[in-house]
Backbone atoms as SQL, in Angstrom:
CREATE TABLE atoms (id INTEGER PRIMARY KEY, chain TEXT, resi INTEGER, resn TEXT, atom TEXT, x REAL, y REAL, z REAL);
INSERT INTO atoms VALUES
  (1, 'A', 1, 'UNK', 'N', 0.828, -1.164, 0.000),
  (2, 'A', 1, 'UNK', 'CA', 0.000, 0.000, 0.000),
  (3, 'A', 1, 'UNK', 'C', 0.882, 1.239, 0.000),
  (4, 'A', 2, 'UNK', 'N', 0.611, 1.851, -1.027),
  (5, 'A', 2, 'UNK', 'CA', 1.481, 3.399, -1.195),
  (6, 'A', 2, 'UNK', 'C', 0.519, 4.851, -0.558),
  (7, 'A', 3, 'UNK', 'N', 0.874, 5.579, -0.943),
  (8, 'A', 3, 'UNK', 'CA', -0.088, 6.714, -0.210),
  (9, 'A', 3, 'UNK', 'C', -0.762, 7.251, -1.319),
  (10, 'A', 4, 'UNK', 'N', -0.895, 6.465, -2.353),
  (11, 'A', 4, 'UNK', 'CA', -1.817, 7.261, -3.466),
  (12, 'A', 4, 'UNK', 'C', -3.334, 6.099, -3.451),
  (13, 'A', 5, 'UNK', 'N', -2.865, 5.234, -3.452),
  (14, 'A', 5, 'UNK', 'CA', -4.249, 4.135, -3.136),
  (15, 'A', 5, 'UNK', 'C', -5.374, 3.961, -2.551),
  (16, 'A', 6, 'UNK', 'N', -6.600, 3.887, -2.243),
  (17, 'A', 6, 'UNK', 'CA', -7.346, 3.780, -1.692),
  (18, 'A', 6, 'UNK', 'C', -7.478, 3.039, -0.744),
  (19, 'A', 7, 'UNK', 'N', -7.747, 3.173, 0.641),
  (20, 'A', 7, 'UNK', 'CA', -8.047, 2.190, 1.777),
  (21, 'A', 7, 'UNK', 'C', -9.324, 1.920, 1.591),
  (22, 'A', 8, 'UNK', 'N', -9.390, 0.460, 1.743),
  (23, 'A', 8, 'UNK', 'CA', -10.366, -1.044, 1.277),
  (24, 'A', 8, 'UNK', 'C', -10.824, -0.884, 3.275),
  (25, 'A', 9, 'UNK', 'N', -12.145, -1.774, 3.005),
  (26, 'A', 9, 'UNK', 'CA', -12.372, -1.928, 4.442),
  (27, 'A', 9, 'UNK', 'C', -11.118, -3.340, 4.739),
  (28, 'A', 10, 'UNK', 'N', -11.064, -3.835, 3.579),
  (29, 'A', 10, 'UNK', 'CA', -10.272, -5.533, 4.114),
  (30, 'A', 10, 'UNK', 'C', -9.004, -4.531, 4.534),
  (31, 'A', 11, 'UNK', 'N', -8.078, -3.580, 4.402),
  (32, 'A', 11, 'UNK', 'CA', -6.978, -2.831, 4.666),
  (33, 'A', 11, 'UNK', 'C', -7.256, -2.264, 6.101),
  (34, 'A', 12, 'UNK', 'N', -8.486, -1.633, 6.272),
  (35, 'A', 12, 'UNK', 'CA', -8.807, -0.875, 7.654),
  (36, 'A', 12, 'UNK', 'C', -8.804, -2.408, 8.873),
  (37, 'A', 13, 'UNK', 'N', -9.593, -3.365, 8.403),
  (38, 'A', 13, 'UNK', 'CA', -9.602, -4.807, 9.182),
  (39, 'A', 13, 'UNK', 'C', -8.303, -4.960, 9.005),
  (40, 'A', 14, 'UNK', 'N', -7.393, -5.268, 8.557),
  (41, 'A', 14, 'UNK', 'CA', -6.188, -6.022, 8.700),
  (42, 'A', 14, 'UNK', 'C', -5.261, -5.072, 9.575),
  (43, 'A', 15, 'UNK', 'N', -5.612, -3.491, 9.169),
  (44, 'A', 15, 'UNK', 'CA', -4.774, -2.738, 10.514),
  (45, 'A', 15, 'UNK', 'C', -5.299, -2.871, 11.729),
  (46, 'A', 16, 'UNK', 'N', -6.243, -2.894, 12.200),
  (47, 'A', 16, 'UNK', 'CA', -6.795, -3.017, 13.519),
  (48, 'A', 16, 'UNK', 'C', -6.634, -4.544, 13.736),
  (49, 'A', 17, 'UNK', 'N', -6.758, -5.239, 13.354),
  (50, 'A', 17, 'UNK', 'CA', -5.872, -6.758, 13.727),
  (51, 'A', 17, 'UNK', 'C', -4.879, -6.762, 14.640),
  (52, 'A', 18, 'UNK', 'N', -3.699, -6.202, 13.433),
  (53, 'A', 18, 'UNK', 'CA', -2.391, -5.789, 13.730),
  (54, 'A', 18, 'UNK', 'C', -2.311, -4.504, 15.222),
  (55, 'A', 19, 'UNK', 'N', -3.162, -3.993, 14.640),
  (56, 'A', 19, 'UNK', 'CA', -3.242, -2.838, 15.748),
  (57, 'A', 19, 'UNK', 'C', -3.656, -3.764, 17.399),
  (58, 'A', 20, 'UNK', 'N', -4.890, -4.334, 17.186),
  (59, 'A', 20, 'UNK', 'CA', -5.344, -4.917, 18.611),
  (60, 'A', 20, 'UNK', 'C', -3.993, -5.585, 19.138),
  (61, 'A', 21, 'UNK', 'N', -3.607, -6.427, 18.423),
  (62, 'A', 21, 'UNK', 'CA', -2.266, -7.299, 18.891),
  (63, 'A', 21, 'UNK', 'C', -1.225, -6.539, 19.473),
  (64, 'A', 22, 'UNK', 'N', -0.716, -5.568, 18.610),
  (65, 'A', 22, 'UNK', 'CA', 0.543, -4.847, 19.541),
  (66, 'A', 22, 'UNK', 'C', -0.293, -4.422, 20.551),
  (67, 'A', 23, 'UNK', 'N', -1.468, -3.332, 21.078),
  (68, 'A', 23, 'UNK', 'CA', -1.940, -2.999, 21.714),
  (69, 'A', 23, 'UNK', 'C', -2.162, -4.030, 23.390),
  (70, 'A', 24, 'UNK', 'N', -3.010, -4.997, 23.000),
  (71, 'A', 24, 'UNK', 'CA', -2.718, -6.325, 23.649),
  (72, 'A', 24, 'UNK', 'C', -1.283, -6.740, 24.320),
  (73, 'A', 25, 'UNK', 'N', -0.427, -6.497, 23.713),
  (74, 'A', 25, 'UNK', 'CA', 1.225, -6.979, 24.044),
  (75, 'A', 25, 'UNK', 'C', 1.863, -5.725, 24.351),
  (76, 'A', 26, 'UNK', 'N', 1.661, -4.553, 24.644),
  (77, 'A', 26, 'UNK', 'CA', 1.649, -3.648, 25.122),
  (78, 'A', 26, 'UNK', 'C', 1.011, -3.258, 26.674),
  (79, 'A', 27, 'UNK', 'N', -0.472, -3.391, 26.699),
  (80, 'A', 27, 'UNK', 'CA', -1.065, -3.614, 27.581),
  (81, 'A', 27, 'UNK', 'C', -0.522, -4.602, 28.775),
  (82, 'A', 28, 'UNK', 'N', -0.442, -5.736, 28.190),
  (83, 'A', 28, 'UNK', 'CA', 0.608, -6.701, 29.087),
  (84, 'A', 28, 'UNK', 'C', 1.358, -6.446, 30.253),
  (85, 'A', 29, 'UNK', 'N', 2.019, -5.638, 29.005),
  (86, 'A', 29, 'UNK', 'CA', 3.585, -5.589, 29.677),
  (87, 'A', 29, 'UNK', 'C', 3.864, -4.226, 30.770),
  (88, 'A', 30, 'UNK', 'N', 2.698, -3.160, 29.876),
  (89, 'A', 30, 'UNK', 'CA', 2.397, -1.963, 31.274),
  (90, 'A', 30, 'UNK', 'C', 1.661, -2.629, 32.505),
  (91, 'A', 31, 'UNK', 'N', 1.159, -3.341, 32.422),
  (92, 'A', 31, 'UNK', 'CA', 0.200, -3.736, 33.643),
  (93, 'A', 31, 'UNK', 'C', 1.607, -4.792, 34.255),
  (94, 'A', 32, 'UNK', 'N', 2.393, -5.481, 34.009),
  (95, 'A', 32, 'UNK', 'CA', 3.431, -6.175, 34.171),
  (96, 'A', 32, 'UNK', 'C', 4.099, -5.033, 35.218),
  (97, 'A', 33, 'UNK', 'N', 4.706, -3.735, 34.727),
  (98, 'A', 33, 'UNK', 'CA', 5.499, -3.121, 34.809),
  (99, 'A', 33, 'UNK', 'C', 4.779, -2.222, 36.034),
  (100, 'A', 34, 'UNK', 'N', 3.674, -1.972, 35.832),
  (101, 'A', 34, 'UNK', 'CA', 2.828, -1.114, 36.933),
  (102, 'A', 34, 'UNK', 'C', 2.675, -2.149, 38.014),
  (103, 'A', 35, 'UNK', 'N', 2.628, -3.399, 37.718),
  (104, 'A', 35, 'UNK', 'CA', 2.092, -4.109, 39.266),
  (105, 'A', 35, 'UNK', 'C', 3.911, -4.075, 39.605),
  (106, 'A', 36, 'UNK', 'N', 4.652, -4.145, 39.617),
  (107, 'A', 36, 'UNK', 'CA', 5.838, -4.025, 39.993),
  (108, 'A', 36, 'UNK', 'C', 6.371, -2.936, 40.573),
  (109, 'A', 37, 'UNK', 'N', 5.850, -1.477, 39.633),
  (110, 'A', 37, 'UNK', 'CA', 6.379, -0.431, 40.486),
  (111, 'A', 37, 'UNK', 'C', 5.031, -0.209, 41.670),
  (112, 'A', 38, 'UNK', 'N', 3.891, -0.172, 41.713),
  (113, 'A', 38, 'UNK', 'CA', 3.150, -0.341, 42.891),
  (114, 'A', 38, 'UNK', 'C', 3.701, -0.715, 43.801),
  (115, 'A', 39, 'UNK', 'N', 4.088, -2.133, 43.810),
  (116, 'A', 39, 'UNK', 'CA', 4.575, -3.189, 45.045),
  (117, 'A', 39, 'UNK', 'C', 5.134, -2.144, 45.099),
  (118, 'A', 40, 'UNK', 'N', 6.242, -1.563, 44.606),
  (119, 'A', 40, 'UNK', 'CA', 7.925, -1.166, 45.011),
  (120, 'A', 40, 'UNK', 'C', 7.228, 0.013, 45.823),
  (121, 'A', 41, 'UNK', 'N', 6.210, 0.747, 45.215),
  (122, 'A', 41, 'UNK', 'CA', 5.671, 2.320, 45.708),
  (123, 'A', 41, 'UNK', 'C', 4.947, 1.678, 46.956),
  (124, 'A', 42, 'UNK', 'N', 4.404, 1.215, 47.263),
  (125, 'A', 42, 'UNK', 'CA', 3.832, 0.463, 48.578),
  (126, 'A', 42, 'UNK', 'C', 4.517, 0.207, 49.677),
  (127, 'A', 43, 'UNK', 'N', 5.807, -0.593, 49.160),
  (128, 'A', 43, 'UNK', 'CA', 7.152, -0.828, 50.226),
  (129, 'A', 43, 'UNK', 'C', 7.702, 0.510, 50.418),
  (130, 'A', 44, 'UNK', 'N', 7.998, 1.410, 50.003),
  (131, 'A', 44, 'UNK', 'CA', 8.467, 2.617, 49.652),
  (132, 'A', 44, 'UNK', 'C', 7.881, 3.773, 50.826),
  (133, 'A', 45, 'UNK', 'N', 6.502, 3.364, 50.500),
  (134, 'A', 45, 'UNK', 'CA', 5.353, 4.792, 51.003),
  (135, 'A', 45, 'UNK', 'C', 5.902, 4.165, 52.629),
  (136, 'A', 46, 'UNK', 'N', 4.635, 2.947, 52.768),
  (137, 'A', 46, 'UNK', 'CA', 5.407, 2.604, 54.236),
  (138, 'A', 46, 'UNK', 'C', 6.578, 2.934, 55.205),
  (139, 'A', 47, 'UNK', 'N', 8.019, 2.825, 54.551),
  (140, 'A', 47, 'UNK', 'CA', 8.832, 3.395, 55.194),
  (141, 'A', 47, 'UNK', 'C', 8.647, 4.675, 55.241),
  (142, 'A', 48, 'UNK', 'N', 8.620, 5.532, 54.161),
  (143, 'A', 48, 'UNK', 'CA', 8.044, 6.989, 54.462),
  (144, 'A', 48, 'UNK', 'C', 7.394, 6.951, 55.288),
  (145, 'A', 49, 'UNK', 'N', 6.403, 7.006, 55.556),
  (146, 'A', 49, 'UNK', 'CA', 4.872, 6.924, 56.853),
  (147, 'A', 49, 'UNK', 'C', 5.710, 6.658, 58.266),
  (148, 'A', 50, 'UNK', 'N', 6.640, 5.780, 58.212),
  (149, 'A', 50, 'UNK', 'CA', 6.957, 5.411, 59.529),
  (150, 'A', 50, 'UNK', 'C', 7.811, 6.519, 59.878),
  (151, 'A', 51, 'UNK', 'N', 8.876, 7.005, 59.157),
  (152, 'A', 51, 'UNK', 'CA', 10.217, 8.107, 59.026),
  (153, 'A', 51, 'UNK', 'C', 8.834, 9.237, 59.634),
  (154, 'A', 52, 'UNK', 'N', 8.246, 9.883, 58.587),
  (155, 'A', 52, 'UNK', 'CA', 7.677, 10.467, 59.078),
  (156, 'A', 52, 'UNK', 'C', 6.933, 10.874, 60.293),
  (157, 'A', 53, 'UNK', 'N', 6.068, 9.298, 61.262),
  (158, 'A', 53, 'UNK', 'CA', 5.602, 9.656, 62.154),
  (159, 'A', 53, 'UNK', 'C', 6.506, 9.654, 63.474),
  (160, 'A', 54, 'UNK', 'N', 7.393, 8.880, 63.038),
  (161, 'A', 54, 'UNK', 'CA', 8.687, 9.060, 63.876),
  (162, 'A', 54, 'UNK', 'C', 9.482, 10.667, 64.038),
  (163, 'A', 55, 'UNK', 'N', 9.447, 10.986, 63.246),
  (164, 'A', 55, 'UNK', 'CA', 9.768, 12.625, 63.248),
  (165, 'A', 55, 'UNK', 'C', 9.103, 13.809, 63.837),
  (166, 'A', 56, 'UNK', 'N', 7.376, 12.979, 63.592),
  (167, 'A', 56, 'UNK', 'CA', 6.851, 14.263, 63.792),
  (168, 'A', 56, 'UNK', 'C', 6.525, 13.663, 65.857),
  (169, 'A', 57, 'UNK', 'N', 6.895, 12.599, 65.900),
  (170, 'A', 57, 'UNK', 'CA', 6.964, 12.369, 67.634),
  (171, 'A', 57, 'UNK', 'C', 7.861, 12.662, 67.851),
  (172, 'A', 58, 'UNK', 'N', 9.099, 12.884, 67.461),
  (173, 'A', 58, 'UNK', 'CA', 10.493, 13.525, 67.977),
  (174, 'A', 58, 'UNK', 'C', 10.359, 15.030, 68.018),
  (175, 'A', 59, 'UNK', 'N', 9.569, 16.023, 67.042),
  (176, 'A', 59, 'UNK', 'CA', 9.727, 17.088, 67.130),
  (177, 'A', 59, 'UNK', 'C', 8.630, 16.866, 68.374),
  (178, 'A', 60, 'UNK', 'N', 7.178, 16.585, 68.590),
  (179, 'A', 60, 'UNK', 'CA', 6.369, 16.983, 69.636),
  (180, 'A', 60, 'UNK', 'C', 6.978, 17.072, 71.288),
  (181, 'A', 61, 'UNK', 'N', 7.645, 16.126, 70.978),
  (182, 'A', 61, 'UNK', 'CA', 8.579, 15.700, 72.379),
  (183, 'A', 61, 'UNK', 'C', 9.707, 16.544, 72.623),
  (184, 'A', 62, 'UNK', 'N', 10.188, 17.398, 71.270),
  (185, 'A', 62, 'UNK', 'CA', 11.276, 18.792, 71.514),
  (186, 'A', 62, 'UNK', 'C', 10.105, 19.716, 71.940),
  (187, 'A', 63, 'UNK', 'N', 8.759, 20.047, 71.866),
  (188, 'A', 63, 'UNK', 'CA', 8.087, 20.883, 71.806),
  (189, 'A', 63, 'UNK', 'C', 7.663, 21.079, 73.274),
  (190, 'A', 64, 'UNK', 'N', 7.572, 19.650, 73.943),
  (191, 'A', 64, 'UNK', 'CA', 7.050, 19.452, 75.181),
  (192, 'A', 64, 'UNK', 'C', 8.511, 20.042, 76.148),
  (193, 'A', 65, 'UNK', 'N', 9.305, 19.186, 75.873),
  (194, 'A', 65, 'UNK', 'CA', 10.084, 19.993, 76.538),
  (195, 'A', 65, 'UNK', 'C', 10.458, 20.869, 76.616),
  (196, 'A', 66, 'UNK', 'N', 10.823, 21.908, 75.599),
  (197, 'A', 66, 'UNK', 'CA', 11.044, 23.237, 75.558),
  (198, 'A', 66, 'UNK', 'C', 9.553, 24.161, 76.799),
  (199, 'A', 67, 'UNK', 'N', 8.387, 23.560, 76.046),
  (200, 'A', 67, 'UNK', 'CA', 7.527, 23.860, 77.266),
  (201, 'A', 67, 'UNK', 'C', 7.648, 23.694, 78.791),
  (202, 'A', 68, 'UNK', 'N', 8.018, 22.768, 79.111),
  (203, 'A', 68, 'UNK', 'CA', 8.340, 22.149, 80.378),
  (204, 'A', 68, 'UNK', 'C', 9.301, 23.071, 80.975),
  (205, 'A', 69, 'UNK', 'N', 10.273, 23.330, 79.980),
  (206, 'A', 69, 'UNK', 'CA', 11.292, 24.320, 79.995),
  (207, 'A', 69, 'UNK', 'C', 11.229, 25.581, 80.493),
  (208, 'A', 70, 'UNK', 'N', 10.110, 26.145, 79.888),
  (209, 'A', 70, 'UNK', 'CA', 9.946, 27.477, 79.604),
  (210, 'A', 70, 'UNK', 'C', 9.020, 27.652, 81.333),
  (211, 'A', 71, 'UNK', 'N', 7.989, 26.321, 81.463),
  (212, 'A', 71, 'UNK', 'CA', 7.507, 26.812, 82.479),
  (213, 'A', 71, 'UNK', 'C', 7.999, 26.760, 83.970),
  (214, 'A', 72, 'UNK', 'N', 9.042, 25.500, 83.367),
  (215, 'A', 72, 'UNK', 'CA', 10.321, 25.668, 84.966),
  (216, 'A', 72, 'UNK', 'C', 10.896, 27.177, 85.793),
  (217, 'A', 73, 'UNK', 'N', 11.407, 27.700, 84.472),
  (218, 'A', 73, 'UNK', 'CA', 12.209, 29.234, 84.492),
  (219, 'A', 73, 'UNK', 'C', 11.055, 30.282, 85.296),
  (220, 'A', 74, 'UNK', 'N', 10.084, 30.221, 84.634),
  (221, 'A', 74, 'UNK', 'CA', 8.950, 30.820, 84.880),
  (222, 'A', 74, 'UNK', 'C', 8.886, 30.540, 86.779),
  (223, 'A', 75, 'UNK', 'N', 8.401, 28.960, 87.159),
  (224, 'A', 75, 'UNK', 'CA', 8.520, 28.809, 88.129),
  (225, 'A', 75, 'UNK', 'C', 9.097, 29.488, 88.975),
  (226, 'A', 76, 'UNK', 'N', 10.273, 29.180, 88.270),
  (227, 'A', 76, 'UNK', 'CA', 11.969, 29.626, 89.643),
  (228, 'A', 76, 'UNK', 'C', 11.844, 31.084, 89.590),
  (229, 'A', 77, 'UNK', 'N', 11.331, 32.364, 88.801),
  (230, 'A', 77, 'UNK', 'CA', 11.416, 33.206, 88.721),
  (231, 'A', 77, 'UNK', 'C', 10.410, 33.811, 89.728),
  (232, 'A', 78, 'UNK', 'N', 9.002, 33.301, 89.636),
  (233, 'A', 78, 'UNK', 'CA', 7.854, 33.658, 90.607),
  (234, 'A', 78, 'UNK', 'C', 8.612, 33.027, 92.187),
  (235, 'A', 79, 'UNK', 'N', 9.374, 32.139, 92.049),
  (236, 'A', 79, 'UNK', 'CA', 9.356, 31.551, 93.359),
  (237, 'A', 79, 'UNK', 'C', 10.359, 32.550, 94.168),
  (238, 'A', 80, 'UNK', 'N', 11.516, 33.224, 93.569),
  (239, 'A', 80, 'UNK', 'CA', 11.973, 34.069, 93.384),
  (240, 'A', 80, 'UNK', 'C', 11.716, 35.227, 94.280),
  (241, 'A', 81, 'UNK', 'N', 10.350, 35.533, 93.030),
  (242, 'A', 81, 'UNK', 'CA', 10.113, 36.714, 93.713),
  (243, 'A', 81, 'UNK', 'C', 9.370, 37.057, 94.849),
  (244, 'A', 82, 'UNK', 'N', 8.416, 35.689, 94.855),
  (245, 'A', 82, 'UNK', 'CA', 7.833, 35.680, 96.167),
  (246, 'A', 82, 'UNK', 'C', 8.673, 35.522, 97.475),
  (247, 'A', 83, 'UNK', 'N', 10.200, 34.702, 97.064),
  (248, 'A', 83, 'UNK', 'CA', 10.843, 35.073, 98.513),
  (249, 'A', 83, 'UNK', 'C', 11.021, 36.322, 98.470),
  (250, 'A', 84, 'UNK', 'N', 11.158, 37.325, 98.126),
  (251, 'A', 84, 'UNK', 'CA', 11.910, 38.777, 98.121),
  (252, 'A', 84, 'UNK', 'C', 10.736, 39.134, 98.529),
  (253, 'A', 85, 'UNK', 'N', 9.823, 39.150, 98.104),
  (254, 'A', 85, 'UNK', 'CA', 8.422, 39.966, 98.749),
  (255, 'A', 85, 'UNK', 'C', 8.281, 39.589, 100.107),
  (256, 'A', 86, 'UNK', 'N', 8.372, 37.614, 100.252),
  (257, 'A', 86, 'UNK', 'CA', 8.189, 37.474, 101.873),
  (258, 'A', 86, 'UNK', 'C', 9.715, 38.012, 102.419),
  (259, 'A', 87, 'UNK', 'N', 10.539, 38.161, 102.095),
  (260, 'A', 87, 'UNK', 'CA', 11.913, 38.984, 103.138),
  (261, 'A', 87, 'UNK', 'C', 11.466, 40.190, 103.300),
  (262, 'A', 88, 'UNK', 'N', 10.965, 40.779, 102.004),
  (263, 'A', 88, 'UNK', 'CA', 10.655, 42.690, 102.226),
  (264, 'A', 88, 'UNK', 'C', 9.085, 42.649, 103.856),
  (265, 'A', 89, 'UNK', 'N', 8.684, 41.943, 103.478),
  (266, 'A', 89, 'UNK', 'CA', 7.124, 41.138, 104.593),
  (267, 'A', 89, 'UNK', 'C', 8.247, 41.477, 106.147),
  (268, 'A', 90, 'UNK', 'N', 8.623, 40.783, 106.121),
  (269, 'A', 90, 'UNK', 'CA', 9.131, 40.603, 106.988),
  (270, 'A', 90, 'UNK', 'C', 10.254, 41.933, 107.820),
  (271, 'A', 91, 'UNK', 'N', 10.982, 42.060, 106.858),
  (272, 'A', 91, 'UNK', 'CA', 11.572, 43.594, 106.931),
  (273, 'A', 91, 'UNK', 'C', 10.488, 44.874, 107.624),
  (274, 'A', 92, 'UNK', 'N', 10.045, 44.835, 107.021),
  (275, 'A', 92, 'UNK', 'CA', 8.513, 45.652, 107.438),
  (276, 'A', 92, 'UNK', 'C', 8.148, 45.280, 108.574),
  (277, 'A', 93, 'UNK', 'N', 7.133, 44.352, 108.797),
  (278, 'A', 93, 'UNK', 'CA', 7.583, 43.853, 110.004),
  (279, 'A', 93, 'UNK', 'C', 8.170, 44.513, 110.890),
  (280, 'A', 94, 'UNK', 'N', 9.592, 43.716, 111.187),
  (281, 'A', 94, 'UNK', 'CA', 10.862, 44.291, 111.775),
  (282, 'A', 94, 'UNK', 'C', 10.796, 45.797, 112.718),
  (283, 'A', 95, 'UNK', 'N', 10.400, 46.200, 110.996),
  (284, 'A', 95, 'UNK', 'CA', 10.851, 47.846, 111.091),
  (285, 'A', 95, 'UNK', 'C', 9.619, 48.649, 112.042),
  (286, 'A', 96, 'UNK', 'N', 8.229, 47.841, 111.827),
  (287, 'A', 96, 'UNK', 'CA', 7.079, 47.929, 112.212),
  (288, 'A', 96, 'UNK', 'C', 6.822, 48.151, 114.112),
  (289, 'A', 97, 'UNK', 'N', 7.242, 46.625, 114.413),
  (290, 'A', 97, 'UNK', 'CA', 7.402, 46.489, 115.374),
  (291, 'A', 97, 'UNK', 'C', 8.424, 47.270, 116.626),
  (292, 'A', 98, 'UNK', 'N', 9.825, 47.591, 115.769),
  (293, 'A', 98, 'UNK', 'CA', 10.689, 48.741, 116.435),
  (294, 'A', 98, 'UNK', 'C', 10.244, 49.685, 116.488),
  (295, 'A', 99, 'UNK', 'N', 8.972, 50.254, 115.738),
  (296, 'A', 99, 'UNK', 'CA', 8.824, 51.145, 115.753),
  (297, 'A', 99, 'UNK', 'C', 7.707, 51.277, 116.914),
  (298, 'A', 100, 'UNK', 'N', 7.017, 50.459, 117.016),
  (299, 'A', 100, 'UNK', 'CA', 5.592, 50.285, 118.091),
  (300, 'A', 100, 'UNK', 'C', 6.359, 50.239, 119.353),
  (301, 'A', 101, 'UNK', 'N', 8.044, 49.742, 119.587),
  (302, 'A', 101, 'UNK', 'CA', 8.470, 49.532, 120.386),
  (303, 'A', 101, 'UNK', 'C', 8.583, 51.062, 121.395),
  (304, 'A', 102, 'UNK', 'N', 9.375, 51.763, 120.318),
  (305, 'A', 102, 'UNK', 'CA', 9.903, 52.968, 120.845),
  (306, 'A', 102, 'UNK', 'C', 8.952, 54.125, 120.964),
  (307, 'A', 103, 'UNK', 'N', 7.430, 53.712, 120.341),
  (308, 'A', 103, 'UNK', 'CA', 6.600, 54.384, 120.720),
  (309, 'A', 103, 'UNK', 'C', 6.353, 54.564, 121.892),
  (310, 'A', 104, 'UNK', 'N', 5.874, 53.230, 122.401),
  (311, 'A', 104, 'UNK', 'CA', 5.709, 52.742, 123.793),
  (312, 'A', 104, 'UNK', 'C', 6.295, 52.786, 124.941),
  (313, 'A', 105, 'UNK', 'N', 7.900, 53.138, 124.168),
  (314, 'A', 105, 'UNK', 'CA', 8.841, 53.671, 125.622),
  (315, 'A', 105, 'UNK', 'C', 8.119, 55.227, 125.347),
  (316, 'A', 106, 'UNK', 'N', 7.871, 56.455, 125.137),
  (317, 'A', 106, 'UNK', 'CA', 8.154, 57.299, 124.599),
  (318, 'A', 106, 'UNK', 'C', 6.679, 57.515, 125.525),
  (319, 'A', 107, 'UNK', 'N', 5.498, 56.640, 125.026),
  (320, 'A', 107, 'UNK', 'CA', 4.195, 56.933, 125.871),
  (321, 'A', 107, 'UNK', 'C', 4.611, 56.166, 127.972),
  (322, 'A', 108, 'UNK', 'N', 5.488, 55.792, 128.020),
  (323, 'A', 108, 'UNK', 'CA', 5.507, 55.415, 129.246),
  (324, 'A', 108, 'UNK', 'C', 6.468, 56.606, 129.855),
  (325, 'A', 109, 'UNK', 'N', 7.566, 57.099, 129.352),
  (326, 'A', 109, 'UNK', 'CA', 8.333, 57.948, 130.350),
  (327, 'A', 109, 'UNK', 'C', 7.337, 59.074, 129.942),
  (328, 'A', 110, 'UNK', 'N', 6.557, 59.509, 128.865),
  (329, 'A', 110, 'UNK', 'CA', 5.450, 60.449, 128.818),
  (330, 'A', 110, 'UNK', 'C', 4.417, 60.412, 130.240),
  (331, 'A', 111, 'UNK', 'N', 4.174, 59.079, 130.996),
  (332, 'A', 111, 'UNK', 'CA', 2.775, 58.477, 130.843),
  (333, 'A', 111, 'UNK', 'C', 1.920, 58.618, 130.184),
  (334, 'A', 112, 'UNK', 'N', 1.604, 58.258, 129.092),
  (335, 'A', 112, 'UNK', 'CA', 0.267, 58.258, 128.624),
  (336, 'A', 112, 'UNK', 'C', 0.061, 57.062, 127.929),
  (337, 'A', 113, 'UNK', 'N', -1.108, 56.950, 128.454),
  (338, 'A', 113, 'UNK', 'CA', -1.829, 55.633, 128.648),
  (339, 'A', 113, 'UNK', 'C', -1.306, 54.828, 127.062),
  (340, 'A', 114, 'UNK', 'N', -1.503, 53.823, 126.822),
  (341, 'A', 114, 'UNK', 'CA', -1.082, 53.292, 125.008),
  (342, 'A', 114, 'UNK', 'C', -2.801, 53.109, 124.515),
  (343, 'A', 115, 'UNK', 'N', -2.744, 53.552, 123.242),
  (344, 'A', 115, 'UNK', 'CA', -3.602, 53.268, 122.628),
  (345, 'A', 115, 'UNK', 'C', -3.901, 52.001, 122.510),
  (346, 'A', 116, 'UNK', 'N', -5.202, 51.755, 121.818),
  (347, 'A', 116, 'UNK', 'CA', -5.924, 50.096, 121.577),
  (348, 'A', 116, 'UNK', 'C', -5.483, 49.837, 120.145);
């Protein structure tokens, strides 16, 4: 058949023959080739999935601690300051009481009576 000739239906049948067959033996061999890389992409993904959830529990567990972290400092800082407030408490106090002291000498060589 040249390219000046007419295509016959018996010519159009005999290419699609030919045609189904390679097509067929083609088909095959992709479905051959696809069930192979699947498996491989299957074994593949899996380890991914695991890498991955393994990672993302290693970062949560940097996350926790850094928290843990953050609220320790925090801790020690309030705890901190609440001693300084109870020393200043106390200071006061101190200063409070010396002072009620020397009142009280002050109303006795006065006499006068101490307040309630």
């Amino acid at each position: 058949m040249n390219g000046n000739e007419p295509v016959t239906k018996s010519d159009l049948l005999a290419f699609e023959s030919r045609f189904d067959g390679k097509l067929s033996a083609l088909e095959s061999r992709f479905d051959g080739k696809l069930s192979g890389l699947e498996s491989r992409f299957d074994g593949k993904l899996d380890v991914l999935e695991q890498r991955l959830l393994d990672r993302m529990g290693q970062m949560i567990r940097d996350s926790e601690t850094r928290l843990l972290q953050a609220f320790y400092s925090f801790a020690e800082t309030n705890n901190k300051r609440l001693a300084q407030f109870e020393a200043t408490d106390v200071l006061l106090l101190t200063r409070v009481t010396t002072l009620e002291s020397r009142v009280l000498e002050v109303e006795k060589r006065l006499n006068i009576p101490p307040a309630a």
